[in-house]
């Protein structure tokens, strides 16, 4: 009997061949740092690709810009697109402690530069920048995660993965890391270090500000001293919504039991400045918590990469330094990357690390002086010297690289000396 032979079909699984895309510069992150750098490098004629882990629009904090950031946004050709969005224009910053008020107007600053900026909902602002740079011809891949980077000198091959698990490689001559809190390169290469700033916490929400009036000056941010080491930000938007947040030591928040909303409403009620205006207001979203945000790295650059924005160091919400440091560091880095691609020698330590740290350290001195109470003494003193106020105003406007300003050049000591002088003067007047 002849055995029947059955035909079989052999199927083979196709190989998952990883494709490789080639660009001059890979930018990680589509926030302000990434898009500013991408735009400037693209304008110089180089091919640029942005990869972004999240889908835009997405929420992020850092809603009050500073005038110095406008110079970077202008060079990146973003100003017109931002203007079209109708964001709230910002002309200054106001500080409140009890019945005392210290108001800074940017047009009265020491440094020559921009005298206004915007207060923005960051989801809309960041998407505007990303959309604009895409229209310029820079592709942006959203929901794309960097999983690996291999360097060969300054050349690199980066492996990225999309939501479906598809991987591909991007070969680049240089990488700009503007990944913000994602801190891609510092985490991949173990470059992260703890900041020397005390860990703090924020509880915040967007409120429907139905009791706002023009007397409340929507064209400026207000910082209210609630108690020593605890303050409140009030940032009005052009939509009638206002961002309100409490910032302080985590122990302060433990004083308020209940859900985040119950805590938040109790805090608003406990502060005379916010009590009537925000009592019972509707909220755009449930109050959110942000904490332990301060971090830094050993080096802001390496062979084949540069770190920009929050990837270098994020300090604190007070003085709204985050977006300004992001934009300016990206602006500086982009110009150096262009020179590098042209074959010119770049001293990254002197031309990037040192200037970036100048800005970071100046803001750091003001952050520490704020929480230590030194700035309370200065801001709420009587008979303020207009010239000194103008110099401090320049720092609050983000001009932390202008060393013609004593309160920039000597940021470590000038504030403390001024506060001591004010205190001694007050003692002498009482005698």
Coordinates of C-alpha atoms in Angstrom, one line a residue:
X1 CA 0.0 0.0 0.0
X2 CA 1.4 3.3 -1.1
X3 CA 1.7 5.9 1.7
X4 CA 0.0 9.2 1.0
X5 CA 2.2 12.1 1.2
X6 CA 0.5 15.4 2.2
X7 CA 1.8 18.6 0.9
X8 CA 2.8 21.2 3.5
X9 CA 3.3 24.9 3.2
X10 CA 6.3 26.3 5.0
X11 CA 5.9 29.9 6.1
X12 CA 8.8 32.0 7.3
X13 CA 8.5 35.1 9.5
X14 CA 10.0 38.1 7.7
X15 CA 13.0 39.6 9.3
X16 CA 12.3 42.8 11.2
X17 CA 14.8 44.9 9.2
X18 CA 15.5 48.1 11.2
X19 CA 15.5 51.1 8.9
X20 CA 18.0 53.9 9.4
X21 CA 17.2 57.5 8.8
X22 CA 20.1 60.0 8.2
X23 CA 20.0 63.6 9.4
X24 CA 22.6 66.2 10.3
X25 CA 21.1 66.9 13.7
X26 CA 18.7 64.9 15.9
X27 CA 16.7 66.9 18.4
X28 CA 15.2 65.1 21.4
X29 CA 12.1 66.9 22.7
X30 CA 9.6 69.2 21.0
X31 CA 9.3 71.8 23.8
X32 CA 10.7 75.3 23.6
X33 CA 14.4 74.2 23.9
X34 CA 14.1 71.6 21.2
X35 CA 12.1 73.7 18.7
X36 CA 14.2 76.8 19.2
X37 CA 17.4 74.8 18.5
X38 CA 15.8 72.9 15.6
X39 CA 14.6 76.1 13.9
X40 CA 17.9 77.9 14.1
X41 CA 19.9 74.9 12.8
X42 CA 17.3 74.3 10.1
X43 CA 17.6 77.9 9.0
X44 CA 21.3 77.4 8.5
X45 CA 20.6 74.8 5.9
X46 CA 21.1 71.6 7.8
X47 CA 18.7 68.6 8.0
X48 CA 17.0 68.3 11.4
X49 CA 14.7 65.7 12.9
X50 CA 12.7 66.0 16.2
X51 CA 11.6 63.1 18.2
X52 CA 9.1 63.6 21.1
X53 CA 7.9 61.0 23.6
X54 CA 4.5 62.5 24.2
X55 CA 1.6 63.5 22.0
X56 CA 0.9 67.3 21.7
X57 CA -0.8 69.2 23.1
X58 CA 0.2 68.1 26.5
X59 CA 0.2 69.9 29.9
X60 CA 3.4 71.2 31.4
X61 CA 4.1 73.9 34.0
X62 CA 6.1 77.1 33.3
X63 CA 3.4 79.5 32.1
X64 CA 4.9 82.9 32.7
X65 CA 7.7 83.8 30.2
X66 CA 10.4 86.4 30.6
X67 CA 11.4 89.1 28.2
X68 CA 14.9 87.6 27.5
X69 CA 13.2 84.5 26.0
X70 CA 11.7 86.7 23.3
X71 CA 15.2 87.2 21.7
X72 CA 15.5 83.5 21.2
X73 CA 11.9 83.1 20.0
X74 CA 12.5 85.9 17.5
X75 CA 15.6 84.3 16.1
X76 CA 13.7 81.1 15.8
X77 CA 11.0 83.0 13.8
X78 CA 8.2 82.0 16.2
X79 CA 7.0 85.5 17.3
X80 CA 4.4 85.9 14.6
X81 CA 2.8 82.5 15.2
X82 CA 2.7 83.1 18.9
X83 CA 1.1 86.5 18.5
X84 CA -1.7 84.9 16.4
X85 CA -2.7 82.9 19.5
X86 CA -3.7 85.9 21.5
X87 CA -1.9 85.0 24.7
X88 CA -1.9 87.4 27.6
X89 CA 0.8 90.0 27.3
X90 CA 3.0 90.4 30.3
X91 CA 4.7 93.7 31.3
X92 CA 6.0 93.0 34.8
X93 CA 5.9 91.1 38.0
X94 CA 4.3 92.0 41.3
X95 CA 5.2 90.7 44.8
X96 CA 2.8 90.9 47.7
X97 CA 3.3 90.3 51.4
X98 CA 0.4 91.3 53.6
X99 CA -0.4 94.9 52.8
X100 CA 3.0 95.5 51.2
X101 CA 3.4 95.4 47.5
X102 CA 6.5 95.6 45.3
X103 CA 5.8 96.0 41.6
X104 CA 8.3 95.7 38.8
X105 CA 7.7 97.0 35.3
X106 CA 10.0 95.6 32.7
X107 CA 10.3 98.8 30.7
X108 CA 12.1 100.2 33.8
X109 CA 14.9 97.6 33.7
X110 CA 18.6 98.3 33.6
X111 CA 19.3 96.2 30.6
X112 CA 18.4 97.2 27.1
X113 CA 16.2 94.6 25.6
X114 CA 12.6 93.3 25.3
X115 CA 10.2 95.0 27.8
X116 CA 7.3 92.6 27.5
X117 CA 6.5 88.9 27.0
X118 CA 3.6 86.5 27.4
X119 CA 1.7 84.5 30.0
X120 CA 0.7 81.3 28.2
X121 CA -1.1 78.0 28.6
X122 CA 1.9 75.8 27.9
X123 CA 0.0 73.1 26.1
X124 CA -1.0 75.6 23.4
X125 CA 2.2 77.5 23.4
X126 CA 4.4 74.5 23.0
X127 CA 2.2 73.1 20.2
X128 CA 2.4 76.4 18.5
X129 CA 6.2 76.2 18.4
X130 CA 6.2 72.6 17.3
X131 CA 3.6 73.2 14.6
X132 CA 5.6 76.2 13.3
X133 CA 8.9 74.4 13.1
X134 CA 7.1 71.6 11.2
X135 CA 5.8 74.1 8.7
X136 CA 9.4 75.2 8.2
X137 CA 10.3 71.7 7.1
X138 CA 11.5 70.0 10.3
X139 CA 9.7 66.7 10.8
X140 CA 8.5 65.9 14.3
X141 CA 7.8 62.3 15.4
X142 CA 5.4 62.3 18.4
X143 CA 4.9 59.4 20.8
X144 CA 8.4 58.3 19.9
X145 CA 10.8 57.1 22.7
X146 CA 14.6 57.1 22.6
X147 CA 15.7 53.6 23.8
X148 CA 19.4 53.7 23.0
X149 CA 22.1 56.0 21.7
X150 CA 25.5 54.8 20.4
X151 CA 28.3 57.3 19.7
X152 CA 31.2 56.9 17.4
X153 CA 33.1 60.1 18.0
X154 CA 30.6 62.9 17.4
X155 CA 28.5 60.7 15.0
X156 CA 25.7 58.8 16.6
X157 CA 23.0 56.2 15.9
X158 CA 19.9 56.6 18.0
X159 CA 17.3 53.8 18.4
X160 CA 13.7 55.0 18.8
X161 CA 10.5 53.2 19.3
X162 CA 6.9 54.2 18.6
X163 CA 3.7 53.3 20.4
X164 CA 3.2 50.1 18.3
X165 CA 6.7 48.9 19.3
X166 CA 8.2 49.6 15.9
X167 CA 11.9 50.5 16.1
X168 CA 14.1 52.4 13.7
X169 CA 17.5 54.1 13.9
X170 CA 18.4 57.7 13.3
X171 CA 22.0 58.4 12.3
X172 CA 23.1 62.0 13.1
X173 CA 26.2 64.1 13.1
X174 CA 25.1 65.7 16.4
X175 CA 22.3 65.5 19.0
X176 CA 20.6 68.3 20.8
X177 CA 18.8 67.0 23.9
X178 CA 15.9 69.3 24.8
X179 CA 13.9 66.5 26.5
X180 CA 13.0 68.6 29.6
X181 CA 12.0 66.5 32.6
X182 CA 12.6 63.4 30.4
X183 CA 16.3 64.1 30.7
X184 CA 17.1 61.4 28.1
X185 CA 20.9 61.6 27.7
X186 CA 21.6 62.2 31.4
X187 CA 19.6 59.1 32.3
X188 CA 21.0 56.9 29.5
X189 CA 24.5 57.8 30.4
X190 CA 24.2 58.2 34.2
X191 CA 25.0 61.9 34.2
X192 CA 22.2 63.0 36.6
X193 CA 23.1 64.6 39.9
X194 CA 21.0 66.0 42.7
X195 CA 20.6 69.8 42.9
X196 CA 21.8 71.7 46.0
X197 CA 18.3 73.3 46.3
X198 CA 16.0 72.0 49.0
X199 CA 13.2 69.7 47.7
X200 CA 9.9 71.6 47.4
X201 CA 6.4 70.8 46.4
X202 CA 3.7 72.6 44.4
X203 CA -0.1 72.2 44.4
X204 CA -1.8 74.1 41.6
X205 CA -4.8 74.3 39.3
X206 CA -6.3 76.4 36.5
X207 CA -9.2 78.4 37.9
X208 CA -12.1 80.1 36.1
X209 CA -11.3 83.6 37.4
X210 CA -14.8 85.1 37.3
X211 CA -13.9 87.8 39.9
X212 CA -10.9 89.1 38.0
X213 CA -10.9 92.9 37.3
X214 CA -8.4 95.1 35.5
X215 CA -7.3 96.3 39.0
X216 CA -5.9 92.8 39.4
X217 CA -3.4 93.5 36.6
X218 CA -3.7 90.5 34.3
X219 CA -0.6 91.8 32.5
X220 CA 1.8 90.6 35.1
X221 CA 2.5 87.6 37.3
X222 CA 1.8 88.0 41.1
X223 CA 3.8 86.2 43.7
X224 CA 2.2 86.3 47.2
X225 CA 4.3 85.5 50.3
X226 CA 1.9 83.3 52.2
X227 CA 4.2 82.5 55.1
X228 CA 8.0 82.1 55.5
X229 CA 9.1 79.7 52.8
X230 CA 5.6 79.3 51.2
X231 CA 4.4 81.4 48.3
X232 CA 1.6 81.5 45.8
X233 CA 1.8 82.2 42.0
X234 CA -1.1 83.9 40.3
X235 CA -0.8 83.9 36.5
X236 CA -3.8 85.3 34.5
X237 CA -4.4 84.1 31.0
X238 CA -6.2 86.0 28.2
X239 CA -9.0 83.3 28.3
X240 CA -10.3 84.4 31.7
X241 CA -8.6 81.3 33.3
X242 CA -5.9 81.9 35.9
X243 CA -3.2 79.6 37.1
X244 CA -2.9 79.6 40.9
X245 CA -0.3 77.4 42.7
X246 CA 1.1 77.0 46.2
X247 CA 4.8 76.3 46.6
X248 CA 6.7 75.4 49.7
X249 CA 8.3 72.7 51.9
X250 CA 6.3 69.4 51.8
X251 CA 5.6 69.8 55.5
X252 CA 3.4 72.8 54.8
X253 CA 1.0 70.7 52.7
X254 CA 0.8 68.1 55.5
X255 CA -1.1 70.7 57.5
X256 CA -4.1 70.4 55.2
X257 CA -6.0 67.1 55.2
X258 CA -8.3 65.7 52.5
X259 CA -8.1 65.4 48.8
X260 CA -6.0 67.7 46.7
X261 CA -9.0 69.8 45.9
X262 CA -10.0 70.0 49.6
X263 CA -6.4 71.0 50.4
X264 CA -6.3 73.5 47.6
X265 CA -9.5 75.3 48.5
X266 CA -8.5 75.4 52.2
X267 CA -5.2 77.0 51.2
X268 CA -7.0 79.6 49.1
X269 CA -9.3 80.4 52.0
X270 CA -6.3 80.7 54.4
X271 CA -4.6 83.5 52.4
X272 CA -6.3 87.0 52.6
X273 CA -5.1 87.9 49.1
X274 CA -6.8 84.9 47.4
X275 CA -9.7 84.3 49.7
X276 CA -12.5 86.4 48.1
X277 CA -11.3 86.2 44.5
X278 CA -10.9 82.5 44.3
X279 CA -13.6 81.3 46.8
X280 CA -15.7 78.5 45.3
X281 CA -14.2 79.0 41.8
X282 CA -14.6 76.3 39.2
X283 CA -11.4 74.5 38.1
X284 CA -10.4 73.5 34.6
X285 CA -8.7 70.4 36.1
X286 CA -8.4 68.9 39.5
X287 CA -5.4 70.3 41.5
X288 CA -2.2 68.7 40.6
X289 CA 1.0 68.0 42.5
X290 CA 4.6 68.7 41.4
X291 CA 7.5 67.9 43.7
X292 CA 11.2 67.2 43.9
X293 CA 11.8 68.9 40.5
X294 CA 15.4 70.2 41.0
X295 CA 18.1 68.2 39.3
X296 CA 21.3 68.8 37.4
X297 CA 24.1 67.1 35.5
X298 CA 27.9 67.1 35.6
X299 CA 28.4 68.3 32.1
X300 CA 26.0 70.0 29.7
X301 CA 27.8 68.7 26.6
X302 CA 29.9 65.8 25.3
X303 CA 31.4 64.4 22.1
X304 CA 28.4 64.5 19.7
X305 CA 25.7 66.0 22.0
X306 CA 24.6 69.1 23.9
X307 CA 22.0 69.4 26.7
X308 CA 19.6 72.3 26.7
X309 CA 16.7 73.6 28.8
X310 CA 15.6 71.6 31.9
X311 CA 17.9 68.8 30.8
X312 CA 20.8 71.1 32.1
X313 CA 19.1 72.1 35.4
X314 CA 15.7 73.1 36.5
X315 CA 15.6 75.3 39.6
X316 CA 12.2 76.4 40.9
X317 CA 9.0 78.0 39.7
X318 CA 9.8 81.3 41.4
X319 CA 11.1 83.9 38.9
X320 CA 9.9 81.8 35.9
X321 CA 13.4 80.9 34.9
X322 CA 12.6 77.6 33.2
X323 CA 11.4 78.6 29.7
X324 CA 14.0 81.4 29.5
X325 CA 16.9 79.1 30.4
X326 CA 15.5 76.6 27.9
X327 CA 15.2 79.1 25.0
X328 CA 18.5 80.9 25.6
X329 CA 20.5 77.7 26.1
X330 CA 19.0 76.3 22.9
X331 CA 19.7 79.5 21.1
X332 CA 23.4 79.4 22.2
X333 CA 23.7 75.7 21.6
X334 CA 22.2 75.8 18.1
X335 CA 24.8 78.4 16.9
X336 CA 27.6 76.3 18.3
X337 CA 26.3 73.2 16.6
X338 CA 26.2 75.1 13.3
X339 CA 29.8 76.1 13.7
X340 CA 30.7 72.5 14.6
X341 CA 29.0 71.2 11.5
X342 CA 30.9 73.7 9.5
X343 CA 34.1 72.2 10.8
X344 CA 35.0 75.1 13.1
X345 CA 36.6 74.5 16.5
X346 CA 34.1 75.0 19.4
X347 CA 35.2 75.4 23.0
X348 CA 32.1 73.9 24.6
X349 CA 33.3 74.6 28.1
X350 CA 33.9 78.3 27.6
X351 CA 31.3 79.0 25.0
X352 CA 28.5 76.9 26.3
X353 CA 28.9 75.4 29.8
X354 CA 30.2 78.6 31.5
X355 CA 27.6 81.0 30.0
X356 CA 24.8 78.6 30.8
X357 CA 26.0 78.2 34.3
X358 CA 26.2 82.0 34.6
X359 CA 22.5 82.2 34.0
X360 CA 21.6 79.2 36.1
X361 CA 23.7 80.4 39.1
X362 CA 22.4 83.9 38.9
X363 CA 18.8 82.6 39.1
X364 CA 19.9 80.2 41.8
X365 CA 21.1 83.0 44.0
X366 CA 17.8 84.8 43.6
X367 CA 15.8 81.5 44.3
X368 CA 17.8 81.0 47.5
X369 CA 17.5 84.6 48.5
X370 CA 13.7 84.3 48.0
X371 CA 13.3 81.3 50.3
X372 CA 15.8 82.6 52.9
X373 CA 13.8 85.9 53.2
X374 CA 16.6 88.1 51.9
X375 CA 14.4 89.3 49.0
X376 CA 11.5 90.0 51.4
X377 CA 13.8 92.6 53.1
X378 CA 14.7 94.1 49.7
X379 CA 11.3 94.0 47.9
X380 CA 9.2 95.3 50.8
X381 CA 11.6 98.0 52.1
X382 CA 10.6 101.7 52.1
X383 CA 12.5 104.3 50.1
X384 CA 13.8 101.9 47.5
X385 CA 16.7 103.1 45.3
X386 CA 15.3 103.3 41.7
X387 CA 18.6 102.4 40.1
X388 CA 19.0 99.3 42.3
X389 CA 15.4 98.3 41.6
X390 CA 16.0 98.7 37.9
X391 CA 19.0 96.4 38.1
X392 CA 17.0 93.7 40.0
X393 CA 14.2 94.2 37.5
X394 CA 16.6 93.1 34.7
X395 CA 17.2 89.8 36.5
X396 CA 13.5 89.3 36.9
X397 CA 13.2 90.0 33.1
X398 CA 15.7 87.2 32.5
X399 CA 18.7 89.3 31.6
X400 CA 21.0 87.2 33.8
X401 CA 23.9 87.4 31.4
X402 CA 24.4 91.1 31.5
X403 CA 27.4 91.6 33.7
X404 CA 27.2 95.4 33.5
X405 CA 24.5 94.8 36.1
X406 CA 26.0 94.6 39.6
X407 CA 23.2 92.3 40.7
X408 CA 24.1 89.9 38.0
X409 CA 27.9 90.1 38.2
X410 CA 28.0 89.8 42.0
X411 CA 24.8 87.8 42.4
X412 CA 26.3 85.7 45.2
X413 CA 26.9 88.7 47.5
X414 CA 25.1 91.8 46.2
X415 CA 21.7 90.8 47.5
X416 CA 22.9 89.9 51.0
X417 CA 24.9 93.2 51.2
X418 CA 21.8 95.2 50.1
X419 CA 19.6 93.4 52.6
X420 CA 22.0 94.1 55.5
X421 CA 22.3 97.7 54.5
X422 CA 18.5 98.1 54.5
X423 CA 18.2 96.4 57.9
X424 CA 20.9 98.6 59.4
X425 CA 19.3 101.7 58.0
X426 CA 16.0 100.7 59.6
X427 CA 17.7 100.2 62.9
X428 CA 19.3 103.6 62.8
X429 CA 16.0 105.3 61.9
X430 CA 14.4 103.7 65.0
X431 CA 17.1 105.0 67.3

